[in-house]
Tab-separated table of C-alpha atoms in Angstrom:
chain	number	residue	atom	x	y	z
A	675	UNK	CA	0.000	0.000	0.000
A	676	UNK	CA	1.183	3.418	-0.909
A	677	UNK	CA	0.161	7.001	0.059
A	678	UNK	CA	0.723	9.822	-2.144
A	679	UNK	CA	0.264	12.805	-0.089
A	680	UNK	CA	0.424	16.647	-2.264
A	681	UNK	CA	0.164	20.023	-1.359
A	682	UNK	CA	-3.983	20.525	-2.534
A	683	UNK	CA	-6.603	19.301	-4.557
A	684	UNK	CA	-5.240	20.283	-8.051
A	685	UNK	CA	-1.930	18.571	-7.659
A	686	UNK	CA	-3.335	15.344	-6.469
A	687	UNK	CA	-5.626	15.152	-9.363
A	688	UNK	CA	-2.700	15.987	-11.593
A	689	UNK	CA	-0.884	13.550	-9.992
A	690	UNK	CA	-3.460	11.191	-10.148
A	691	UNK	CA	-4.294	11.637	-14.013
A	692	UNK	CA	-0.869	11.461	-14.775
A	693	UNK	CA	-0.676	7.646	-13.177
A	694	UNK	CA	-3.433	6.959	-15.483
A	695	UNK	CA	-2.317	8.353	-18.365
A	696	UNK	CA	1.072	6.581	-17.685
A	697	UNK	CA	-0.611	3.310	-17.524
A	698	UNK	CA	-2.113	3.549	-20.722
A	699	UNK	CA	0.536	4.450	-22.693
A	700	UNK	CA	2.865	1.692	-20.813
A	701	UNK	CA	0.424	-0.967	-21.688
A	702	UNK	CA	0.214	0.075	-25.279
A	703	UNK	CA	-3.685	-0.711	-25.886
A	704	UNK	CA	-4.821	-1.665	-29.695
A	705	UNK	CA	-7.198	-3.570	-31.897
A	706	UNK	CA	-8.300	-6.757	-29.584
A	707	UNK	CA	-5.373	-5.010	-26.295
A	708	UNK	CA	-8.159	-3.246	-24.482
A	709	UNK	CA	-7.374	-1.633	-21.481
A	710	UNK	CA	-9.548	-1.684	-18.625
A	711	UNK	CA	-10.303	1.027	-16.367
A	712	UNK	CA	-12.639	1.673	-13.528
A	713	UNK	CA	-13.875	4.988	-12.963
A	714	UNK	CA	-15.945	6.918	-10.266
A	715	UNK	CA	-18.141	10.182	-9.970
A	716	UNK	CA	-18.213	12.808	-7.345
A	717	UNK	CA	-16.572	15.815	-7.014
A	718	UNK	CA	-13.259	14.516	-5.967
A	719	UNK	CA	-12.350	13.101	-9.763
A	720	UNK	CA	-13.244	15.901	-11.630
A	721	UNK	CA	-10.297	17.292	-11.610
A	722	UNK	CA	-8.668	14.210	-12.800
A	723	UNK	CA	-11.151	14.144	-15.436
A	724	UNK	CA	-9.999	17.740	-16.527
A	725	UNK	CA	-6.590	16.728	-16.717
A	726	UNK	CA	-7.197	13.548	-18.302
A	727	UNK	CA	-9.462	15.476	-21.329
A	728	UNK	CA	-6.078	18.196	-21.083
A	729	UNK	CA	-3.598	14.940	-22.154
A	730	UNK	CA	-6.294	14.149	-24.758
A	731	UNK	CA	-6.855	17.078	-26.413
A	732	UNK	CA	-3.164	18.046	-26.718
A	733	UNK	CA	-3.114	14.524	-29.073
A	734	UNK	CA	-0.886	12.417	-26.134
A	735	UNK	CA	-3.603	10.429	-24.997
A	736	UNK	CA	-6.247	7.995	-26.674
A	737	UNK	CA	-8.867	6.364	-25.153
A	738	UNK	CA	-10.141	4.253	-28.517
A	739	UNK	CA	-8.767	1.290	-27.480
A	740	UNK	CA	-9.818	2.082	-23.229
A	741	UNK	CA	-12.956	0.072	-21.651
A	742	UNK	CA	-14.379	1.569	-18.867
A	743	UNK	CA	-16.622	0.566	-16.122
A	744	UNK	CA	-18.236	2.944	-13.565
A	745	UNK	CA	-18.686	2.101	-9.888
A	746	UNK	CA	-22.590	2.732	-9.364
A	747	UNK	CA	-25.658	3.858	-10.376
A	748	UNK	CA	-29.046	5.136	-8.828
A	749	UNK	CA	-32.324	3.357	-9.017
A	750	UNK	CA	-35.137	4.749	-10.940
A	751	UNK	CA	-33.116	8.151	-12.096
A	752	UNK	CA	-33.850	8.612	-15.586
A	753	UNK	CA	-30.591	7.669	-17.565
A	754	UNK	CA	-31.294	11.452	-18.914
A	755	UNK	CA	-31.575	13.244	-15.616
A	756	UNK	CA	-28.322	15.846	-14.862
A	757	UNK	CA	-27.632	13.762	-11.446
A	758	UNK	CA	-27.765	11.096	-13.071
A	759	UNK	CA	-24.484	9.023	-13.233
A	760	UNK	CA	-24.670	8.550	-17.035
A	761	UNK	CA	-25.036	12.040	-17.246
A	762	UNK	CA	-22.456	13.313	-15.201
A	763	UNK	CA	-19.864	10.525	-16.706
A	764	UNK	CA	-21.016	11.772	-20.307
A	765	UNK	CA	-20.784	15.818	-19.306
A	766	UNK	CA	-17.572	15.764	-17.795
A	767	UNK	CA	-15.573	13.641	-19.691
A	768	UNK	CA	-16.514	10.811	-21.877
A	769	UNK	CA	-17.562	13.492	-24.804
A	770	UNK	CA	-14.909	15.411	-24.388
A	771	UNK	CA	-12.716	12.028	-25.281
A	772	UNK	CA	-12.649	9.473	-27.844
A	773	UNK	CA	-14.072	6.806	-26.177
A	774	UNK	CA	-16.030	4.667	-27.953
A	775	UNK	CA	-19.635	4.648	-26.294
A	776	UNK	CA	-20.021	0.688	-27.193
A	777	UNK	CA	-16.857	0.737	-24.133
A	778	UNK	CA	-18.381	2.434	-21.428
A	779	UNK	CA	-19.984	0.362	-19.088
A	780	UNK	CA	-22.454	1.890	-16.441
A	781	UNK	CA	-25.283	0.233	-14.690
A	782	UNK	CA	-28.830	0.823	-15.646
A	783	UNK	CA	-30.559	1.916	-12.209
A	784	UNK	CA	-33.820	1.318	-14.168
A	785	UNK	CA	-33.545	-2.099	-15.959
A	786	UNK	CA	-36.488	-4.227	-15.467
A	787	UNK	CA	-34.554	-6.755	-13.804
A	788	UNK	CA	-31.984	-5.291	-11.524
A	789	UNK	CA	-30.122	-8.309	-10.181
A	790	UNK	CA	-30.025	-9.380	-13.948
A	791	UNK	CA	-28.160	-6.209	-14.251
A	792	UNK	CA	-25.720	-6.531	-11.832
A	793	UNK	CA	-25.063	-10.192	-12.800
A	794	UNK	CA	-24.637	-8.839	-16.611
A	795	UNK	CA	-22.386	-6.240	-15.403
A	796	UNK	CA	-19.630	-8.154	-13.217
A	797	UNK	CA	-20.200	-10.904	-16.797
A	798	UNK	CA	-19.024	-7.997	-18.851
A	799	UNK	CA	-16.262	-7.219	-16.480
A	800	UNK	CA	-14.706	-10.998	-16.638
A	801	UNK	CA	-15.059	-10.904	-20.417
A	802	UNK	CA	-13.203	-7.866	-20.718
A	803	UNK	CA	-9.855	-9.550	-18.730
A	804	UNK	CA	-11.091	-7.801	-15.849
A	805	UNK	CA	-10.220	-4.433	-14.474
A	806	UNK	CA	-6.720	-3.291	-15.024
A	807	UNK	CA	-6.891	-0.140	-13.030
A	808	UNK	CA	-9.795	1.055	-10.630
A	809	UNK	CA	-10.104	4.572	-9.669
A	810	UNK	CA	-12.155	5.290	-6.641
A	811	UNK	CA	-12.922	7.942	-4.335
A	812	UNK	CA	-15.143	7.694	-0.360
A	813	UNK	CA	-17.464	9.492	1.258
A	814	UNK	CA	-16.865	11.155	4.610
A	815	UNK	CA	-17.844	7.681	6.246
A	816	UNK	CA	-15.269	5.604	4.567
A	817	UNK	CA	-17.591	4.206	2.014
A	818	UNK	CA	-16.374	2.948	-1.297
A	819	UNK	CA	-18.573	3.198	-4.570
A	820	UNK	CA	-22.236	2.668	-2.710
A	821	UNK	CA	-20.289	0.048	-0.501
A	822	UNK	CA	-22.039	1.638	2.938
A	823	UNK	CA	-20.832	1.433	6.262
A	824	UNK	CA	-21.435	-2.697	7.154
A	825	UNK	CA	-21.530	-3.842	3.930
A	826	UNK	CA	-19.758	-7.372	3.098
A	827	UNK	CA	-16.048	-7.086	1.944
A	828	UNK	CA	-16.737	-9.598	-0.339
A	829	UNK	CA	-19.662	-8.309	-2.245
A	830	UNK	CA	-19.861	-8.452	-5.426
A	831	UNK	CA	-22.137	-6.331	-7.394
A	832	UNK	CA	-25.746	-5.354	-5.987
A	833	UNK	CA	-28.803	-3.808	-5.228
A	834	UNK	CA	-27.919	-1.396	-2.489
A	835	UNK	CA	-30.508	0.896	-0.200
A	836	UNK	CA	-28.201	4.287	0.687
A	837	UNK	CA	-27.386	5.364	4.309
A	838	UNK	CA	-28.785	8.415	5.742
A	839	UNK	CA	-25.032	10.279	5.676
A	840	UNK	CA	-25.068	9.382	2.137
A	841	UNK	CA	-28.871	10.826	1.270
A	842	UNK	CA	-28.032	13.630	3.504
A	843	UNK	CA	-24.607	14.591	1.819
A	844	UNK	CA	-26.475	13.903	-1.786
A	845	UNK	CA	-29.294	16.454	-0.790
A	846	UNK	CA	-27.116	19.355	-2.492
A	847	UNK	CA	-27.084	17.842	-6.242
A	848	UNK	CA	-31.027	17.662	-5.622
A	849	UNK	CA	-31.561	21.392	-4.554
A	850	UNK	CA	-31.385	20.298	-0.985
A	851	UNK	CA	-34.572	18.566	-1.294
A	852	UNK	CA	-34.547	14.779	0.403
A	853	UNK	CA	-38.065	13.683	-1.050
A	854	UNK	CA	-35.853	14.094	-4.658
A	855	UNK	CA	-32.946	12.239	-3.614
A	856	UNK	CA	-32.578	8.375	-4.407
A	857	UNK	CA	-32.750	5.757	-1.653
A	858	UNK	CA	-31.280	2.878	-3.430
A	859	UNK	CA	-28.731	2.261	-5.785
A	860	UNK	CA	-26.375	-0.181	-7.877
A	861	UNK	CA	-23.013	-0.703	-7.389
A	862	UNK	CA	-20.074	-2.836	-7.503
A	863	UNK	CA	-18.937	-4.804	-4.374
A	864	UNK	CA	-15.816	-4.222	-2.324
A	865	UNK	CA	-14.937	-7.544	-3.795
A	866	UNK	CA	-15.532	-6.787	-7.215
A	867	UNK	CA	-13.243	-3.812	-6.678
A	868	UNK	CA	-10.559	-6.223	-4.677
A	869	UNK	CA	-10.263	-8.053	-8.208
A	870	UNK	CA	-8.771	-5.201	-9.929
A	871	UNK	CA	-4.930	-5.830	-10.598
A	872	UNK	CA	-4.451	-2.206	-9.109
A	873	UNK	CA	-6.552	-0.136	-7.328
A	874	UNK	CA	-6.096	4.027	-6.788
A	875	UNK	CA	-8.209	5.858	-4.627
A	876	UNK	CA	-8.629	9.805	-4.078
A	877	UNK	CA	-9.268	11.380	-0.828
A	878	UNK	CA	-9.231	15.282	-0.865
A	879	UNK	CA	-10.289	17.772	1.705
A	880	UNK	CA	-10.443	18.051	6.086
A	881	UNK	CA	-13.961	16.240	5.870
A	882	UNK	CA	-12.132	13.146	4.466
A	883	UNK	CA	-9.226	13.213	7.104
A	884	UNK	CA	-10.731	10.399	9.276
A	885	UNK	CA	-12.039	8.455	6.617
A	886	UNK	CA	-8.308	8.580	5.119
A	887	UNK	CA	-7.389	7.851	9.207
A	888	UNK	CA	-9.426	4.569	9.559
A	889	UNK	CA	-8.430	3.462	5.833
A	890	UNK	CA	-4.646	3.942	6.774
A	891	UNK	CA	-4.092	3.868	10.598
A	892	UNK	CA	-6.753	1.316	11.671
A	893	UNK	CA	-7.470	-2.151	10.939
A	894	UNK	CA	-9.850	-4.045	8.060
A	895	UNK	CA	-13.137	-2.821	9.549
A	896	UNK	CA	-16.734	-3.282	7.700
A	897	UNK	CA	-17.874	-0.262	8.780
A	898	UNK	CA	-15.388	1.831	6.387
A	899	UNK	CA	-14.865	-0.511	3.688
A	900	UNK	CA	-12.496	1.505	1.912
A	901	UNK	CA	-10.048	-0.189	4.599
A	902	UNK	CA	-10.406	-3.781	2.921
A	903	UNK	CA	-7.835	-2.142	0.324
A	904	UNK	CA	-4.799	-2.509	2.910
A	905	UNK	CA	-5.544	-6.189	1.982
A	906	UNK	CA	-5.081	-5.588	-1.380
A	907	UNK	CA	-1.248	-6.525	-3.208
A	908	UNK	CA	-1.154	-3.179	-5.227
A	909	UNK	CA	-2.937	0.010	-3.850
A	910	UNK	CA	-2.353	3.936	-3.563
A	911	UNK	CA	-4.282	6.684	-1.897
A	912	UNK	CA	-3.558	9.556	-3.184
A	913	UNK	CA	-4.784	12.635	-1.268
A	914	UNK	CA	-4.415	16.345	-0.469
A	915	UNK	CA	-2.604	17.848	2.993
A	916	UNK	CA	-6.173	18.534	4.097
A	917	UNK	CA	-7.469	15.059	3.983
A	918	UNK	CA	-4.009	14.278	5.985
A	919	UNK	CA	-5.059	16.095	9.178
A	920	UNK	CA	-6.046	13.280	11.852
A	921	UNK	CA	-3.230	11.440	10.642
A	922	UNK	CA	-0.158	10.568	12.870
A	923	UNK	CA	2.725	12.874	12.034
A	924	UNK	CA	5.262	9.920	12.238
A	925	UNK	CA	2.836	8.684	9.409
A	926	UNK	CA	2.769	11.453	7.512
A	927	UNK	CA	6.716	11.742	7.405
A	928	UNK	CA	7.373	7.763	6.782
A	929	UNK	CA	5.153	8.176	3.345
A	930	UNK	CA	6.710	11.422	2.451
A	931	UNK	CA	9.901	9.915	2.885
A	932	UNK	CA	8.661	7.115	0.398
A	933	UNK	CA	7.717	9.373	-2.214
A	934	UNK	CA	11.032	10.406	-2.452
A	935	UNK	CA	11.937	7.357	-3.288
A	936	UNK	CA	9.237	6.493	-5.665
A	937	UNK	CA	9.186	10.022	-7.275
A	938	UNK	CA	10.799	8.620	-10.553
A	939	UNK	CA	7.022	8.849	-11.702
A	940	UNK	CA	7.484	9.753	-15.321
A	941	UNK	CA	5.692	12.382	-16.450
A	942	UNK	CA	2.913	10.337	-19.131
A	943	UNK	CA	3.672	13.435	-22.080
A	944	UNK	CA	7.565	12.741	-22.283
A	945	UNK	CA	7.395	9.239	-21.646
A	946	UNK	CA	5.030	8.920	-24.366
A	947	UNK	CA	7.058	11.386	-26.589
A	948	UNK	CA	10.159	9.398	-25.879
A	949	UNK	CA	8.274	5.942	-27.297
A	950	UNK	CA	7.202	7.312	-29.917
């Protein structure tokens, strides 16, 4: 496990959209070499996005050989709606990239079989190799995708009914009102997440800094599932000073020091410039 700790929000999404723009170009994707990539929504990856859509535009980055596979979905949203997921994954970045729609994967919150959809969904994942890279981010209460407080670390991908915190903290992208926001949702399990060969997760901002405390200080606990990832062979939280405040300085210090060591992080537009 590794912790990437920057000065504020813009650098770690830099940061962060430069890891996945370095994986992409590493692995070399082409006709029948997909790769795979799990994505979130919130506010945290936006800037990410912005960067990511920067790398395309400026002709060093494709995503026309790039699957993608979002992390959840709200039941009985209309795909349309501007909170919806497809919405916001379609208005901040997939049209701004040259994705091809056929690739990007999201869960329909109102098929008429919603297990059906969820069973179709971790199908597609297996027949695409499975997930090369997943990006995630957590809410305040250390919940991962729709993965609430309690849930299995095992799950796989489900019907899921939303925790208060979570309605509560949604209100604002539904002008406040709580009759408007959605109880239930779809999303995939800790465990499909687990499955990923590498997992990266973003944790900005003070109101984050204990969820980022129990993920890194504390042990595997169900009731902040984002902590199953110490468990996992190849993960990195990557995070702003804010989100680093209830943190241990000792711990703080011992993953500075590693970035040091790990800084040889190329940066994705000379690497790429230097393969080609």
């Amino acid at each position: 496990m590794r912790l990437v700790i920057l000065d504020n929000y813009d650098l770690a999404s830099e940061w962060a959209a430069k890891y996945i723009c370095n994986h992409i170009i590493r692995f070399k994707p082409g006709p029948g070499k997909y790769f795979t990539l799990g994505l979130p929504t919130g506010r945290t990856p936006l800037g990410c996005y912005k960067k990511l859509i920067e790398y395309h535009k400026n002709g060093d980055l494709s995503f026309k050989y790039v699957k993608t596979f979002n992390m959840d979905e709200y039941v009985g949203l209309p795909r349309d709606h501007p909170e919806s997921y497809h919405s916001y994954m379609w208005n901040n970045f997939f049209k701004y990239i040259d994705i091809d729609p056929n690739n990007a994967h999201i869960l329909d919150g109102n098929a008429a079989d919603l297990q059906a959809e969820c069973d179709e969904f971790e199908k597609k994942i297996k027949e695409a190799g499975g997930i090369d890279l997943f990006v995630g981010g957590i809410g305040p209460d250390g919940h991962i995708a729709f993965n609430e407080p309690g849930s299995s670390l095992v799950s796989r991908t489900r019907l899921k009914t939303l925790a208060m915190d979570t309605i509560l903290a949604n209100a604002k992208y539904f002008d406040g009102d709580l009759s408007k926001v959605p109880t239930m949702a779809l999303t995939v399990g800790v465990g499909t997440v687990m499955d990923a060969r590498e997992v990266m997760i973003l944790i900005t901002g003070a109101h984050k800094a204990f969820a980022l405390y129990k993920a890194i200080e504390e042990g595997v606990n169900h009731m902040w599932t984002v902590s199953a990832f110490q468990q996992h062979p190849c993960t990195i939280f990557v995070c702003d000073e804010d989100a680093t405040l209830e943190l241990r300085v000792k711990t703080v210090k011992y993953f500075k020091g590693l970035m040091h060591v790990h800084n040889k992080l190329v940066d994705p537009l000379h690497s790429m410039k230097e393969e080609n």
